[in-house]
Amino acid sequence: SVDMDKQGFVYVANNKGLMVYDGVDWKIFPLPSRTILRSVACSNNDLIYTGSHEDFGYWKKDASEGLKYHSLVPLLDNFDLHNHEIWKIVELGNKVYFQGFSSLFVYDKKTVKSIELPGTIVFLLKAGKRLFAHSVQGQLYEVINDKFIAVGNSNIMTGTEVRTILP
């Protein structure tokens, strides 16, 4: 996964950690757990969100360390992250969604909660100010108030894989 912040720095989720390119040099910031990063998303508030194997959180600029990682997993109650990986991160309004194939978490800048899925989903897709997900079973859903609402007649997409939705 790759993203760019408003200053033009490039961030790459990598097997060794978070790679950062400032236009001249590359630096790598490993996770404290040394696990593989799967996803990265730059936010409007200068935080860099990342998802990995059994963890997700954000990086904040730190004068002495460059970037410092803050896991959001301790804010999650009653959820076993064993073998879960976060493959997609979407910021919408004042919330950040962390999506795996069998899990979706929402962070409202204070708390983290798990959102019940309608089944296995492929990718969380942002279109304008709306969120969608396509289930492996074929149904297309819109995420409204942190719930999955089936989009009418979308069962015609059974056997396909929706990878992009445009506003």
mmCIF file of C-alpha atoms in Angstrom:
data_model
loop_
_atom_site.group_PDB
_atom_site.id
_atom_site.type_symbol
_atom_site.label_atom_id
_atom_site.label_comp_id
_atom_site.label_asym_id
_atom_site.label_seq_id
_atom_site.Cartn_x
_atom_site.Cartn_y
_atom_site.Cartn_z
ATOM 1 C CA SER A 1 0.000 0.000 0.000
ATOM 2 C CA VAL A 2 1.231 3.517 -0.836
ATOM 3 C CA ASP A 3 0.000 7.000 0.109
ATOM 4 C CA MET A 4 1.275 10.582 0.056
ATOM 5 C CA ASP A 5 0.784 13.308 2.654
ATOM 6 C CA LYS A 6 0.038 16.974 1.979
ATOM 7 C CA GLN A 7 3.775 17.808 2.121
ATOM 8 C CA GLY A 8 4.548 15.329 -0.655
ATOM 9 C CA PHE A 9 6.169 12.662 1.534
ATOM 10 C CA VAL A 10 5.528 9.140 0.249
ATOM 11 C CA TYR A 11 4.596 6.375 2.715
ATOM 12 C CA VAL A 12 4.835 2.687 1.815
ATOM 13 C CA ALA A 13 3.564 -0.298 3.813
ATOM 14 C CA ASN A 14 6.395 -2.805 3.577
ATOM 15 C CA ASN A 15 7.510 -6.189 4.932
ATOM 16 C CA LYS A 16 10.067 -4.419 7.141
ATOM 17 C CA GLY A 17 7.791 -1.601 8.380
ATOM 18 C CA LEU A 18 6.748 1.872 7.250
ATOM 19 C CA MET A 19 8.970 3.259 4.510
ATOM 20 C CA VAL A 20 9.063 7.062 4.152
ATOM 21 C CA TYR A 21 10.471 8.987 1.192
ATOM 22 C CA ASP A 22 10.991 12.732 1.662
ATOM 23 C CA GLY A 23 12.050 13.431 -1.928
ATOM 24 C CA VAL A 24 15.731 12.770 -1.223
ATOM 25 C CA ASP A 25 16.104 9.891 1.246
ATOM 26 C CA TRP A 26 14.232 6.735 2.230
ATOM 27 C CA LYS A 27 13.824 5.850 5.908
ATOM 28 C CA ILE A 28 12.219 2.785 7.423
ATOM 29 C CA PHE A 29 10.312 2.663 10.693
ATOM 30 C CA PRO A 30 9.669 -0.898 11.895
ATOM 31 C CA LEU A 31 6.632 -1.721 13.995
ATOM 32 C CA PRO A 32 7.482 -2.553 17.611
ATOM 33 C CA SER A 33 6.241 -6.119 16.888
ATOM 34 C CA ARG A 34 8.383 -6.291 13.708
ATOM 35 C CA THR A 35 5.398 -7.577 11.723
ATOM 36 C CA ILE A 36 4.600 -6.871 8.074
ATOM 37 C CA LEU A 37 2.621 -3.716 7.264
ATOM 38 C CA ARG A 38 -0.256 -4.300 4.834
ATOM 39 C CA SER A 39 -1.880 -0.869 4.513
ATOM 40 C CA VAL A 40 -1.157 2.833 4.936
ATOM 41 C CA ALA A 41 -3.282 5.986 4.753
ATOM 42 C CA CYS A 42 -2.266 9.590 5.376
ATOM 43 C CA SER A 43 -4.825 11.631 7.283
ATOM 44 C CA ASN A 44 -5.733 15.287 7.157
ATOM 45 C CA ASN A 45 -4.475 15.734 10.732
ATOM 46 C CA ASP A 46 -0.844 14.695 10.018
ATOM 47 C CA LEU A 47 -1.251 11.159 11.349
ATOM 48 C CA ILE A 48 -0.190 8.172 9.274
ATOM 49 C CA TYR A 49 -2.537 5.225 9.810
ATOM 50 C CA THR A 50 -1.250 1.708 9.199
ATOM 51 C CA GLY A 51 -2.624 -1.803 9.343
ATOM 52 C CA SER A 52 -0.706 -5.020 9.777
ATOM 53 C CA HIS A 53 -0.949 -8.585 11.000
ATOM 54 C CA GLU A 54 -2.957 -8.501 14.266
ATOM 55 C CA ASP A 55 -2.441 -4.747 14.759
ATOM 56 C CA PHE A 56 -3.506 -1.329 13.498
ATOM 57 C CA GLY A 57 -2.842 2.207 14.640
ATOM 58 C CA TYR A 58 -1.153 5.450 13.702
ATOM 59 C CA TRP A 59 2.264 7.061 13.461
ATOM 60 C CA LYS A 60 2.827 10.540 14.800
ATOM 61 C CA LYS A 61 5.787 12.785 14.050
ATOM 62 C CA ASP A 62 8.249 12.829 16.936
ATOM 63 C CA ALA A 63 11.216 15.217 17.149
ATOM 64 C CA SER A 64 13.610 12.587 18.523
ATOM 65 C CA GLU A 65 12.440 9.429 16.719
ATOM 66 C CA GLY A 66 11.068 10.801 13.447
ATOM 67 C CA LEU A 67 7.835 8.811 13.672
ATOM 68 C CA LYS A 68 6.410 7.043 16.706
ATOM 69 C CA TYR A 69 3.813 4.259 16.494
ATOM 70 C CA HIS A 70 0.636 4.166 18.599
ATOM 71 C CA SER A 71 -1.412 0.962 18.459
ATOM 72 C CA LEU A 72 -5.201 1.297 18.603
ATOM 73 C CA VAL A 73 -5.704 -2.364 19.520
ATOM 74 C CA PRO A 74 -5.727 -1.665 23.297
ATOM 75 C CA LEU A 75 -8.891 0.413 22.712
ATOM 76 C CA LEU A 76 -10.680 -2.604 21.223
ATOM 77 C CA ASP A 77 -12.838 -4.569 23.668
ATOM 78 C CA ASN A 78 -13.735 -8.243 23.376
ATOM 79 C CA PHE A 79 -12.271 -8.986 19.960
ATOM 80 C CA ASP A 80 -9.645 -11.629 19.218
ATOM 81 C CA LEU A 81 -7.356 -10.305 16.459
ATOM 82 C CA HIS A 82 -5.653 -13.683 16.012
ATOM 83 C CA ASN A 83 -4.702 -14.058 12.316
ATOM 84 C CA HIS A 84 -6.539 -10.870 11.294
ATOM 85 C CA GLU A 85 -4.795 -8.502 8.885
ATOM 86 C CA ILE A 86 -5.784 -4.959 7.975
ATOM 87 C CA TRP A 87 -5.639 -4.535 4.201
ATOM 88 C CA LYS A 88 -7.441 -1.227 3.695
ATOM 89 C CA ILE A 89 -7.793 2.028 5.639
ATOM 90 C CA VAL A 90 -10.391 4.663 4.785
ATOM 91 C CA GLU A 91 -10.879 8.012 6.501
ATOM 92 C CA LEU A 92 -14.354 9.484 6.196
ATOM 93 C CA GLY A 93 -15.416 12.544 8.156
ATOM 94 C CA ASN A 94 -14.125 12.214 11.699
ATOM 95 C CA LYS A 95 -13.849 8.412 11.538
ATOM 96 C CA VAL A 96 -11.188 6.025 10.307
ATOM 97 C CA TYR A 97 -12.147 2.528 9.107
ATOM 98 C CA PHE A 98 -9.653 -0.359 9.246
ATOM 99 C CA GLN A 99 -10.732 -3.260 7.039
ATOM 100 C CA GLY A 100 -9.675 -6.868 6.885
ATOM 101 C CA PHE A 101 -11.411 -9.598 4.900
ATOM 102 C CA SER A 102 -13.313 -10.787 7.984
ATOM 103 C CA SER A 103 -13.227 -7.681 10.173
ATOM 104 C CA LEU A 104 -13.977 -3.974 10.081
ATOM 105 C CA PHE A 105 -13.067 -1.550 12.848
ATOM 106 C CA VAL A 106 -14.037 2.093 13.216
ATOM 107 C CA TYR A 107 -11.966 4.621 15.149
ATOM 108 C CA ASP A 108 -13.688 7.890 16.077
ATOM 109 C CA LYS A 109 -10.494 9.478 17.490
ATOM 110 C CA LYS A 110 -11.473 8.281 20.996
ATOM 111 C CA THR A 111 -12.738 4.716 20.783
ATOM 112 C CA VAL A 112 -12.419 1.688 18.513
ATOM 113 C CA LYS A 113 -15.284 -0.681 17.847
ATOM 114 C CA SER A 114 -15.810 -3.692 15.652
ATOM 115 C CA ILE A 115 -18.568 -3.530 13.037
ATOM 116 C CA GLU A 116 -20.422 -6.748 12.305
ATOM 117 C CA LEU A 117 -19.854 -7.899 8.720
ATOM 118 C CA PRO A 118 -22.490 -9.486 6.464
ATOM 119 C CA GLY A 119 -19.866 -12.081 5.448
ATOM 120 C CA THR A 120 -16.378 -11.934 4.004
ATOM 121 C CA ILE A 121 -15.767 -8.634 2.211
ATOM 122 C CA VAL A 122 -13.190 -7.917 -0.448
ATOM 123 C CA PHE A 123 -12.463 -4.197 -0.069
ATOM 124 C CA LEU A 124 -13.952 -1.189 1.637
ATOM 125 C CA LEU A 125 -14.503 1.427 -1.071
ATOM 126 C CA LYS A 126 -14.975 5.172 -0.654
ATOM 127 C CA ALA A 127 -17.033 7.063 -3.234
ATOM 128 C CA GLY A 128 -17.383 10.737 -2.386
ATOM 129 C CA LYS A 129 -18.740 10.805 1.168
ATOM 130 C CA ARG A 130 -20.079 7.237 1.044
ATOM 131 C CA LEU A 131 -18.585 3.833 1.902
ATOM 132 C CA PHE A 132 -19.321 0.556 0.126
ATOM 133 C CA ALA A 133 -18.183 -3.045 0.449
ATOM 134 C CA HIS A 134 -18.647 -5.982 -1.867
ATOM 135 C CA SER A 135 -19.113 -9.339 -0.186
ATOM 136 C CA VAL A 136 -17.546 -12.481 -1.547
ATOM 137 C CA GLN A 137 -21.081 -13.864 -1.748
ATOM 138 C CA GLY A 138 -21.907 -11.169 -4.345
ATOM 139 C CA GLN A 139 -24.028 -8.573 -2.541
ATOM 140 C CA LEU A 140 -22.962 -4.906 -2.555
ATOM 141 C CA TYR A 141 -23.416 -3.038 0.727
ATOM 142 C CA GLU A 142 -23.268 0.581 1.770
ATOM 143 C CA VAL A 143 -21.956 1.386 5.241
ATOM 144 C CA ILE A 144 -24.483 3.744 6.851
ATOM 145 C CA ASN A 145 -24.165 4.686 10.529
ATOM 146 C CA ASP A 146 -21.575 1.898 10.878
ATOM 147 C CA LYS A 147 -23.986 -0.786 9.646
ATOM 148 C CA PHE A 148 -24.001 -2.709 6.361
ATOM 149 C CA ILE A 149 -27.101 -1.943 4.290
ATOM 150 C CA ALA A 150 -27.660 -4.035 1.159
ATOM 151 C CA VAL A 151 -27.784 -2.032 -2.077
ATOM 152 C CA GLY A 152 -30.917 -2.975 -4.045
ATOM 153 C CA ASN A 153 -30.515 -5.355 -7.005
ATOM 154 C CA SER A 154 -26.782 -5.712 -6.407
ATOM 155 C CA ASN A 155 -27.076 -9.496 -6.331
ATOM 156 C CA ILE A 156 -26.574 -9.295 -10.118
ATOM 157 C CA MET A 157 -22.884 -8.874 -9.242
ATOM 158 C CA THR A 158 -22.631 -12.426 -7.923
ATOM 159 C CA GLY A 159 -19.524 -14.036 -9.384
ATOM 160 C CA THR A 160 -17.783 -10.692 -9.879
ATOM 161 C CA GLU A 161 -15.433 -8.636 -7.755
ATOM 162 C CA VAL A 162 -16.045 -4.910 -7.296
ATOM 163 C CA ARG A 163 -12.710 -3.143 -6.900
ATOM 164 C CA THR A 164 -13.674 0.493 -7.519
ATOM 165 C CA ILE A 165 -16.748 2.630 -7.031
ATOM 166 C CA LEU A 166 -16.890 6.182 -8.349
ATOM 167 C CA PRO A 167 -19.121 8.961 -6.983
#
